[in-house]
XYZ file of C-alpha atoms in Angstrom:
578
model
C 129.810 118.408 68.540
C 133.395 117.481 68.842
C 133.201 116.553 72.228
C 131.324 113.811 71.309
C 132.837 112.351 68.513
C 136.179 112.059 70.429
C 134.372 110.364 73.602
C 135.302 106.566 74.027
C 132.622 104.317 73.596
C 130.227 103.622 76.602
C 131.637 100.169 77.392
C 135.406 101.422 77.777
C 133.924 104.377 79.924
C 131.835 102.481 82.220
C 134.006 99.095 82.172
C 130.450 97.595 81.265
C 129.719 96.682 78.054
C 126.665 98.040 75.644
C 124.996 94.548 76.331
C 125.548 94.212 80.080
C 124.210 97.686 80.261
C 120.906 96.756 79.213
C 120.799 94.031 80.941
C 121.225 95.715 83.785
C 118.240 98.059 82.662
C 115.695 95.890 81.901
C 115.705 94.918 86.165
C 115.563 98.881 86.977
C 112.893 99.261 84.205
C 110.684 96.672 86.233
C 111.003 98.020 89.298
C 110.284 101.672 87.759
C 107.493 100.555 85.664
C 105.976 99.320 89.119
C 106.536 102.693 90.928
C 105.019 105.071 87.706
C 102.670 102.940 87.049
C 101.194 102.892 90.603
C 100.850 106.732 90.506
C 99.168 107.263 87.571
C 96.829 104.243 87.889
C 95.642 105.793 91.246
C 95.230 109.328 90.704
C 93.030 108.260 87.814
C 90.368 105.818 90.551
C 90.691 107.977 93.554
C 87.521 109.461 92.914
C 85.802 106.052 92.197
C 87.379 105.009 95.323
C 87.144 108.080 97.490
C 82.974 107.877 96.754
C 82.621 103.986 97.615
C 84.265 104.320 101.016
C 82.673 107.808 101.959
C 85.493 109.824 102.117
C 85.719 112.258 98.837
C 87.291 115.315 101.232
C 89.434 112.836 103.133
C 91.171 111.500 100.180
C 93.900 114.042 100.234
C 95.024 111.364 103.581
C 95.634 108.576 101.429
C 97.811 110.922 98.644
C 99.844 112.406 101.413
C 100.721 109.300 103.751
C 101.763 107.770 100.926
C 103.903 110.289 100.060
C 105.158 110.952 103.509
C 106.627 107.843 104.008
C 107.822 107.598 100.677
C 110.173 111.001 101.240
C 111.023 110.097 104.608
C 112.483 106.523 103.378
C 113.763 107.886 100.238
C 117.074 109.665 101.532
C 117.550 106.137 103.737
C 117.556 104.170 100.783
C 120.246 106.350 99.032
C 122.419 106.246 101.711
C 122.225 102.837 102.679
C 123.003 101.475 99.142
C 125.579 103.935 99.274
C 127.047 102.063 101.806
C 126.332 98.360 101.243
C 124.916 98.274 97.461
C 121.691 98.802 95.475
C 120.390 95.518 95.198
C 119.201 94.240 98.314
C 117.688 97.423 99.246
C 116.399 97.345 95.795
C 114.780 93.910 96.014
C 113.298 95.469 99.854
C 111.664 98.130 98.305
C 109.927 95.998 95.900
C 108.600 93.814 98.317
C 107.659 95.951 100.703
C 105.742 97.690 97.629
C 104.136 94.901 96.694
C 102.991 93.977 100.532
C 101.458 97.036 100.839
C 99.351 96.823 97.942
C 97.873 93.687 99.115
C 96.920 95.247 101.865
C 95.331 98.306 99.964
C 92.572 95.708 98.360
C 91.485 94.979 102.361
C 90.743 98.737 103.084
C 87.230 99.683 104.151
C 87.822 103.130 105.072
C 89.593 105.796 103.485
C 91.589 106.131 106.819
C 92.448 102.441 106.363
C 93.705 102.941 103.270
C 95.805 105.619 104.110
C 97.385 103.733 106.732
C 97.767 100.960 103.839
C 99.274 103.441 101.405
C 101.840 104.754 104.241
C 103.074 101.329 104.117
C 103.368 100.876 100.618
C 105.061 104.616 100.613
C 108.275 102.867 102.508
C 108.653 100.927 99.439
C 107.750 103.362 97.235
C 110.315 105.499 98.017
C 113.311 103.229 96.971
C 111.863 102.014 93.461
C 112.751 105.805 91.742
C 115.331 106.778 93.745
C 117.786 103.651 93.601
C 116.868 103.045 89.985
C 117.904 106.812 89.194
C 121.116 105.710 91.423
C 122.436 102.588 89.169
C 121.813 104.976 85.657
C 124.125 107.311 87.197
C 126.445 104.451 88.463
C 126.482 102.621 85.235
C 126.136 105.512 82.367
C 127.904 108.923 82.184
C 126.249 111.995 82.187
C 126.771 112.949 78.505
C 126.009 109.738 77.416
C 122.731 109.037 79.542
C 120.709 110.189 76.400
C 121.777 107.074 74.387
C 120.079 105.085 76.873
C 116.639 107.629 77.716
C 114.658 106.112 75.215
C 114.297 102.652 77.314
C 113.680 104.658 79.998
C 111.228 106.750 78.935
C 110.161 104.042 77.432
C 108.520 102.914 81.091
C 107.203 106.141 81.328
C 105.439 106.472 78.554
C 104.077 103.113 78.812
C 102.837 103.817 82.240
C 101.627 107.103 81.799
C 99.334 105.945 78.882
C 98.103 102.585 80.606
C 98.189 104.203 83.846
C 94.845 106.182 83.698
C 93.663 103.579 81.083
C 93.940 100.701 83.445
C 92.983 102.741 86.347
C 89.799 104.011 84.841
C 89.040 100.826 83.445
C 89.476 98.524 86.882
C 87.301 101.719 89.156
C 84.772 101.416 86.507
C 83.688 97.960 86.806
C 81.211 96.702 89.851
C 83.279 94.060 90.237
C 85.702 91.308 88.966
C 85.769 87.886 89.744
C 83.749 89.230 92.812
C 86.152 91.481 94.255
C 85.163 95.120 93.279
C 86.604 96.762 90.395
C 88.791 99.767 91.914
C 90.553 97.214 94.355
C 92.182 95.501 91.457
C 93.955 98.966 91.153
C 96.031 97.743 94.027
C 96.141 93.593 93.187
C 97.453 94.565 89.357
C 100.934 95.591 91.440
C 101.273 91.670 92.643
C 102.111 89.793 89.501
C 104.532 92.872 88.473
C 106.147 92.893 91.370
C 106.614 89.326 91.719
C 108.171 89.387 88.136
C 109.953 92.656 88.664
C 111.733 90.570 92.214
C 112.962 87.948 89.830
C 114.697 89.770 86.715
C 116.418 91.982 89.617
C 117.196 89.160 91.560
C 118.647 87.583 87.997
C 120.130 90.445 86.156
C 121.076 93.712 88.678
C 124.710 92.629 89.507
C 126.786 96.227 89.598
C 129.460 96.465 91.126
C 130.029 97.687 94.607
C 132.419 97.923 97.330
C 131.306 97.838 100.703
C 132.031 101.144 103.115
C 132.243 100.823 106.481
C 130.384 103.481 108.119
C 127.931 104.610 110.992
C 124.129 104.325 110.126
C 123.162 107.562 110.715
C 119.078 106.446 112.230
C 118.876 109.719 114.452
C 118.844 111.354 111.230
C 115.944 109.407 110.122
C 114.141 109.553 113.037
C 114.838 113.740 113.032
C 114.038 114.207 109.493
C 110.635 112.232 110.346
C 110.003 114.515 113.645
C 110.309 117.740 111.508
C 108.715 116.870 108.117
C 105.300 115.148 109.429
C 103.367 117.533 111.709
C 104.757 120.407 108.938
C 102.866 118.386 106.219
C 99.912 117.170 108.216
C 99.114 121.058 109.365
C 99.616 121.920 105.549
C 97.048 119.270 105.392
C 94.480 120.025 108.009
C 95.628 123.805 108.434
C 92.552 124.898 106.652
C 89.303 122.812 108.876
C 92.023 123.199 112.474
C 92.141 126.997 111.722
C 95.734 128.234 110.870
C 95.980 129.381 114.543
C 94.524 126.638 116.110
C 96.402 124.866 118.753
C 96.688 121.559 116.998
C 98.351 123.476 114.122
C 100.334 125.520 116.441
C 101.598 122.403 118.222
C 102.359 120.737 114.566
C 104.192 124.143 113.706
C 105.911 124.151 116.687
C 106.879 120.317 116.825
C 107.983 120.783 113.053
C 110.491 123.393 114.022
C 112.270 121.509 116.482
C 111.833 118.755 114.643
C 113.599 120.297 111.729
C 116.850 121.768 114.067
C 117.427 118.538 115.434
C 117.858 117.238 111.887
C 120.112 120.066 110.950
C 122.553 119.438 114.358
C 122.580 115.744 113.843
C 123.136 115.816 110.004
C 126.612 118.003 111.260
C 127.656 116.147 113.744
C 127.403 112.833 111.587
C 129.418 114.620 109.141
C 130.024 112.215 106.368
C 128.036 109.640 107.721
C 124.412 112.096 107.528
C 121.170 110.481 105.870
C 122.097 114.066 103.514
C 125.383 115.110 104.222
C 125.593 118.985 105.380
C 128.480 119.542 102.713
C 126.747 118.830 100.186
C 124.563 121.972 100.709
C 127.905 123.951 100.202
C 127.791 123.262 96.755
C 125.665 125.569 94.535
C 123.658 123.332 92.713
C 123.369 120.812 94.759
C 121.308 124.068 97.255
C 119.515 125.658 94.315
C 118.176 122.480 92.476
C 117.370 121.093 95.673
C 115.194 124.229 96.618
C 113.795 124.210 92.435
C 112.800 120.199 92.937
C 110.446 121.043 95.722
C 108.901 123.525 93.994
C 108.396 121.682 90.862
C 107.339 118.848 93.109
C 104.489 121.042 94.210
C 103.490 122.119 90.989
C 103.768 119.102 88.937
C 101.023 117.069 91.758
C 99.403 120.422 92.032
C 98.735 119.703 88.114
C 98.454 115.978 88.389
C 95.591 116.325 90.971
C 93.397 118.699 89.677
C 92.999 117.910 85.904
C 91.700 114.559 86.742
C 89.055 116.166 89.509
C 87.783 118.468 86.637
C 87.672 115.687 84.022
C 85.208 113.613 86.112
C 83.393 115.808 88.336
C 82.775 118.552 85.889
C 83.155 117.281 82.615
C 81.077 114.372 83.792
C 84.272 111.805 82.112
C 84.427 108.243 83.084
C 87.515 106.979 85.068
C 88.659 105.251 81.653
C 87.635 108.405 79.573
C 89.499 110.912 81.976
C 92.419 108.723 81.466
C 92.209 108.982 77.794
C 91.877 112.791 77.919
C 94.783 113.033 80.007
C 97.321 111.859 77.170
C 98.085 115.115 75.858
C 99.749 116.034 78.964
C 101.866 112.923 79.199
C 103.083 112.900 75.394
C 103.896 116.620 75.740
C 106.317 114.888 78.454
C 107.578 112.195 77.000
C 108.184 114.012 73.758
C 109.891 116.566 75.655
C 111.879 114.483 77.269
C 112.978 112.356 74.252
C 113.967 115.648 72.677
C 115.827 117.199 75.865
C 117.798 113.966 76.629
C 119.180 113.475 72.462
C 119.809 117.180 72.712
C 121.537 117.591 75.827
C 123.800 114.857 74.328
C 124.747 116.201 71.333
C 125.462 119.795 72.826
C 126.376 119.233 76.563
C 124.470 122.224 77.969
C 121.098 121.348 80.129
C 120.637 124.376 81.802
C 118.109 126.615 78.852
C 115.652 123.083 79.292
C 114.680 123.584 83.042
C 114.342 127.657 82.348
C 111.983 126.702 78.946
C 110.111 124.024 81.017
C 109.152 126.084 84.074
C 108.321 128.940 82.107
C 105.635 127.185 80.245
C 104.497 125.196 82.831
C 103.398 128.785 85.307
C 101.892 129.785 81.335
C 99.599 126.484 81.427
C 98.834 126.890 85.320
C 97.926 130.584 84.020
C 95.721 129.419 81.228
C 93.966 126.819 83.634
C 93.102 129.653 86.177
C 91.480 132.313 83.678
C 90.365 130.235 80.532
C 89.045 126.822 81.806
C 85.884 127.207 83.252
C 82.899 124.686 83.640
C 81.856 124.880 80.005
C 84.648 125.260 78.304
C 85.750 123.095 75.325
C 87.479 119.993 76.015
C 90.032 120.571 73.112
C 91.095 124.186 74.454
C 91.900 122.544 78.192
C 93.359 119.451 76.622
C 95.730 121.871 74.601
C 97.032 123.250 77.968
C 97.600 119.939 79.227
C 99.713 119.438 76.449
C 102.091 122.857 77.053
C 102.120 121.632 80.643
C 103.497 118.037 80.056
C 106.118 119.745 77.866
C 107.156 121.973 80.569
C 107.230 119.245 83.045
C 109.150 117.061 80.321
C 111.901 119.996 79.821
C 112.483 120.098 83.294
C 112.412 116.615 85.458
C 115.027 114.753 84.322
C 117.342 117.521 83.986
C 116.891 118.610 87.522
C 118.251 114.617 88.736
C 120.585 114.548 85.348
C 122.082 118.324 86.892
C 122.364 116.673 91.213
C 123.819 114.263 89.655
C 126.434 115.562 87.869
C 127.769 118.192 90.877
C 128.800 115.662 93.505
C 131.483 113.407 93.901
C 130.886 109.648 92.509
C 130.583 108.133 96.011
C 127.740 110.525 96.815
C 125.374 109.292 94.175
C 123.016 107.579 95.620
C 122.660 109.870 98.521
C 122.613 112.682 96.259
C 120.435 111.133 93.777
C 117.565 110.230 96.656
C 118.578 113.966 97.923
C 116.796 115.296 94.408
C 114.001 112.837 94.613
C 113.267 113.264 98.506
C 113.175 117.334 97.701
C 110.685 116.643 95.012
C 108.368 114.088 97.138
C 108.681 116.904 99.816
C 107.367 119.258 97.120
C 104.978 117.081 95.902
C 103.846 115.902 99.726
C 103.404 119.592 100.721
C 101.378 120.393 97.680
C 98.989 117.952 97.329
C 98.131 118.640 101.070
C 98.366 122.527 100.259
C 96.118 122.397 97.018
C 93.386 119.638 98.176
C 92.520 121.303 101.441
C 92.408 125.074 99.507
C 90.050 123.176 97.136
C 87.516 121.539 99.724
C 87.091 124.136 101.804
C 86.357 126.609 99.472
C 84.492 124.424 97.274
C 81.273 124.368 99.444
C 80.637 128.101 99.428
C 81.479 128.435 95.730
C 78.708 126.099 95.084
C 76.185 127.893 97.184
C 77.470 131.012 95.632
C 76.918 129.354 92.075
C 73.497 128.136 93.557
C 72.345 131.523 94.560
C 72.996 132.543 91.181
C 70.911 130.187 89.153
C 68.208 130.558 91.358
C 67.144 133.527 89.448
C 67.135 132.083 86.211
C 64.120 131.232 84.283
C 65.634 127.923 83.485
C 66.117 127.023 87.311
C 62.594 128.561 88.307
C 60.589 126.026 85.643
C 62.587 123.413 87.291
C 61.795 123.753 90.646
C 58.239 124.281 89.591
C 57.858 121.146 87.672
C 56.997 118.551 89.749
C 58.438 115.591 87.327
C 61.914 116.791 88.456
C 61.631 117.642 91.703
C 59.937 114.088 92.377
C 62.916 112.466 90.843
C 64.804 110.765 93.005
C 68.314 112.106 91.963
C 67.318 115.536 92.382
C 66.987 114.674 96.101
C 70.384 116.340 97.258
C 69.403 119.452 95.790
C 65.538 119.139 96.698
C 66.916 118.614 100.284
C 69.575 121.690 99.674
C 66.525 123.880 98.731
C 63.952 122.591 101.487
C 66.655 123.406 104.242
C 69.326 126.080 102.682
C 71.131 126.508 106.287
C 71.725 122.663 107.193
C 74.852 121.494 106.778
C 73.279 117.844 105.384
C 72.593 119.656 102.084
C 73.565 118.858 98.831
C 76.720 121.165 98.745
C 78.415 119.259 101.500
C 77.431 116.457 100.759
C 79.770 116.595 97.542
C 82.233 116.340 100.131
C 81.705 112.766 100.699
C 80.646 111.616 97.205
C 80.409 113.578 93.973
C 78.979 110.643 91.995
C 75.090 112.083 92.304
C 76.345 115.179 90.227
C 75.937 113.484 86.869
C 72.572 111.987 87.977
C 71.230 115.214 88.498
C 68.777 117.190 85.661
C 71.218 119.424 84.022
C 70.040 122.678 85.611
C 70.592 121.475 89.276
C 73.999 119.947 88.231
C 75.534 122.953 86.281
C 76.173 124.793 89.718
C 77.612 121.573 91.455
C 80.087 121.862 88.327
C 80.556 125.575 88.128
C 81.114 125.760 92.205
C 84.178 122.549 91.512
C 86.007 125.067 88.467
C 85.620 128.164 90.833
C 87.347 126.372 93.797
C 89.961 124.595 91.193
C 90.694 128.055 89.664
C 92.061 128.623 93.524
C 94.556 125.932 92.934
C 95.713 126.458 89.941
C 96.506 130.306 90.733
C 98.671 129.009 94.133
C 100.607 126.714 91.326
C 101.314 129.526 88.512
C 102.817 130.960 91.882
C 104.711 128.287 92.539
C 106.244 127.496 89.508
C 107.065 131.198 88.568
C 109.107 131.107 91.718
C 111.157 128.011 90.153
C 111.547 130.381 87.085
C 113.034 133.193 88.872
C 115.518 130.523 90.464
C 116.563 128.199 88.041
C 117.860 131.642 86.389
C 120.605 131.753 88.935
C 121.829 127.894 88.498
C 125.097 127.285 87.645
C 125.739 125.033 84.335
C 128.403 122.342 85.772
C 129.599 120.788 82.362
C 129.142 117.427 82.215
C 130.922 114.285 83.025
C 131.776 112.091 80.467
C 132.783 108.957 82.721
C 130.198 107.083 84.579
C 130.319 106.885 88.380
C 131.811 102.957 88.824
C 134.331 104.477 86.735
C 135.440 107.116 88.725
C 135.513 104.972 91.520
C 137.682 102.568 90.380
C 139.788 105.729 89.010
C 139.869 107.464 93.075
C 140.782 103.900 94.297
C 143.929 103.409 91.725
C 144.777 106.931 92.300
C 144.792 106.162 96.442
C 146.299 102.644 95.627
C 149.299 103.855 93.964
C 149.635 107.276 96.489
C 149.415 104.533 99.070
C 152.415 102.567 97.564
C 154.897 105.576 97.429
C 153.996 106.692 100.623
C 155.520 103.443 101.957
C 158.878 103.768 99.704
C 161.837 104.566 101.966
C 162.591 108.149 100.706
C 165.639 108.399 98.841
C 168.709 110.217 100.723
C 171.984 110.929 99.273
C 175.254 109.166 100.146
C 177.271 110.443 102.673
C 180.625 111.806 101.430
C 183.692 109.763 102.388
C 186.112 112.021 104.314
């Protein structure tokens, strides 16, 4: 408690004062408003969207390009601001960002939008990282917490209008004639224009310019090595795991990957991720931990919202609603973790706490939530998991952060978010392909089941329902058990006939969704044990208590005035008269 007491105020640390500061804030906040906002407000229409372009199973393309590109440019952007400031780059992300979305509202294929939301992904991937980057510039690490609360802030006003907005926009028909779901994509315009003009106005931090190679080869490498790894993690499952598309991926990935590693050490200080870095402890070991939270956290992210609508039968807008348990448990967290870890100075018992309860929730979600279970029960887990996830995310960037040298923070900074993405990438491609091809069999199996039961007999017998024209999926299912047309493929491709169905023919659509979701969640509890075990063995670095533009302009006195005695003529004695 001393420690803190004694600390100088912000302004004299930083050389910025409490006002400029937030000034500086409210730019990043726009910019990272736009980038939360966007992820929540899609996850909660993909459904919506996924049915009206044809393409349920092949929405797991327009998650993962977007996230591809988004890791791949997120190291890029680190360094490069690194080397000739935040701001323009800044400003580029947000208009590439913004670009891309108007392109998303054009798509008429899910492979279209894909190639859309790769686009957008490029711009994506600087709004986090190079936001994180200027908090660490401006504010030290033991005084970050003062300022959390406006950042959270964004995040908790995102999170909660996210799903809201998303769910509201996917389900209208349509608005001012363009359909609903595609204003999911036009709402990012008039942000983004605003969120260009207070950064343009406001985000003026200090930076000296470093002369130094741009190390491309590295992006190109890092590209070569992490797509065909992600897009067999994606496909592995329909190629065949031996296939030799997936082979060739595998194989290409590899290579890929070496080439990275000998051109990051040859570049030496000039690397896209600088090999020294990975010397340090933490830097290694929360790098690893981020892409397995990563995983995890989408693994999470993906799947609630899937059982919301498809089994619980939940309207975009109502499976946005039930999803705010999980994000106050994180921003509550979060509040608490960031006011604590500034009064104490010790960060390393949150992560351990948070990834603990988080594999408990993914637990819970495997054996308790089944088809009919109470909404309250799973929206209490959702609540233990957004505390886990709030325990541990920022202290995994607020930890990077605080084990490299000042001039590496933006590199290290995108570092921890590029490990995450990677995470998250590799997951979502992971835990969507486990759950659509096993979802098909586990709704025949379900099927086979209720065939036997009275209920199911006087339903098929009673020619009121099977004449109705939404049983016709299962009708067809029934009439021709063996084609692959039937009703438990054609889920596949659009799930929205599920809730149109009489209640006995739709129970095994929803039973066969939990059974193939109880899959997922089992591969995250995995996962995120695994981060348990490892964030044991972390270091605790204590932290800094002057902010990075500070310790800059410390190194450069300190080389200044090493530089000025250097060129004093070294003092000799006199020669003794004889």
């Amino acid at each position: 408690m001393s420690g803190t007491s004694t600390a100088p105020p912000i302004s004299e640390q930083s050389g910025l004062s409490h006002r400029q500061i937030l000034t500086i804030l409210s730019g990043l906040m726009m910019g990272m408003f736009l980038a939360s906002l966007d992820q929540t407000i899609v996850s909660t229409a993909i459904r919506t969207i996924a049915d009206d372009l044809n393409g349920l199973s092949e929405q797991a393309w327009t998650t993962t390009a977007y996230l591809i590109t988004s890791t791949i440019a997120t190291p890029l952007y680190g360094k490069l601001s690194d080397l000739y400031g935040r701001k323009p780059f800044f400003l580029a992300a947000i208009s590439i960002f913004v670009t891309g979305s108007i392109a998303c509202t054009f798509s008429t294929s899910m492979i279209e939008l894909a190639g859309f939301r790769a686009f957008q992904g490029i711009g994506a991937g600087g709004l986090m990282s190079l936001a994180l980057a200027i908090i660490g510039d401006i504010v030290p690490p033991r005084e970050r917490a003062r300022y959390q609360g406006y950042i959270l802030a964004v995040f908790a006003t995102s999170s909660v209008l996210g799903p809201l907005v998303g769910g509201f926009l996917a389900g209208q028909g349509e608005i001012l004639g363009i359909a609903g779901w595609r204003w999911v994509f036009l709402v990012n315009v008039p942000i983004g224009m605003v969120a260009l003009v207070v950064v343009a106005k406001v985000l003026n931090v200090p930076h000296t310019r470093r002369e130094h190679r741009i190390d491309w080869w590295g992006a190109v490498t890092i590209a070569l090595g992490v797509v065909p790894l992600l897009l067999v993690a994606e496909q592995g499952q329909s190629w065949g795991w031996t296939s030799g598309r997936s082979l060739a991926c595998f194989a290409v990935g590899i290579v890929g990957v070496i080439a990275w590693i000998l051109v990051e050490r040859q570049m030496g200080d000039d690397a896209l991720i600088p090999m020294r870095l990975f010397r340090g402890r933490v830097f290694s070991q929360t790098s690893m931990l981020s892409v397995l939270v990563g995983a995890g956290m989408f693994g999470a992210m993906l799947m609630i919202p899937q059982y919301l609508q498809i089994v619980k039968g939940a309207s975009p807008t109502m499976s946005g609603l039930m999803m705010l348990p999980l994000m106050l448990g994180m921003m509550t967290a979060s509040i608490a973790t960031g006011q604590m870890i500034s009064r104490t100075g010790h960060y390393k018992i949150f992560p351990v706490i948070g990834t603990a309860l988080m594999t408990v929730a993914m637990v819970l979600f495997q054996f308790e939530v089944q088809w009919n279970t109470p909404l309250a029960e799973t929206m209490a887990y959702m609540l233990l998991f957004g505390v886990g996830l709030g325990f541990t995310m920022q202290t995994l960037t607020l930890s990077v952060q605080n084990a490299v040298p000042p001039q590496d923070m933006g590199v290290a900074t995108a570092s921890a978010t590029f490990f995450r993405q990677l995470g998250a990438t590799a997951g979502t491609a992971v835990f969507l392909s486990v759950l659509f091809s096993n979802v098909g069999g586990k709704i025949q199996s379900a099927f086979t089941a209720a065939a036997g039961t009275p209920a199911f007999q006087a339903a098929v017998h009673n020619q009121a329902v099977m004449a109705d024209p939404n049983n016709r999926p299962v009708v067809e299912m029934l009439k021709h058990p063996d084609a692959t047309g039937g009703g438990a493929s054609a889920v596949l491709n659009d799930s929205s006939f599920i809730q149109k169905l009489t209640a006995v023919f739709a129970d095994p659509f929803k039973q066969g969704f939990a059974d193939s979701m109880h899959t997922v969640f089992f591969l995250g509890a995995i996962v995120t044990a695994v981060a348990f075990v490892l964030v044991l063995f972390i270091k605790e670095v204590p932290l800094r208590k002057v902010s990075a533009l500070q310790a800059r302009a410390q190194d450069a006195a300190a080389a200044e005035r090493d530089g000025a005695a250097a060129q004093e003529p070294e003092w000799m004695p006199e020669e003794p008269v004889i």
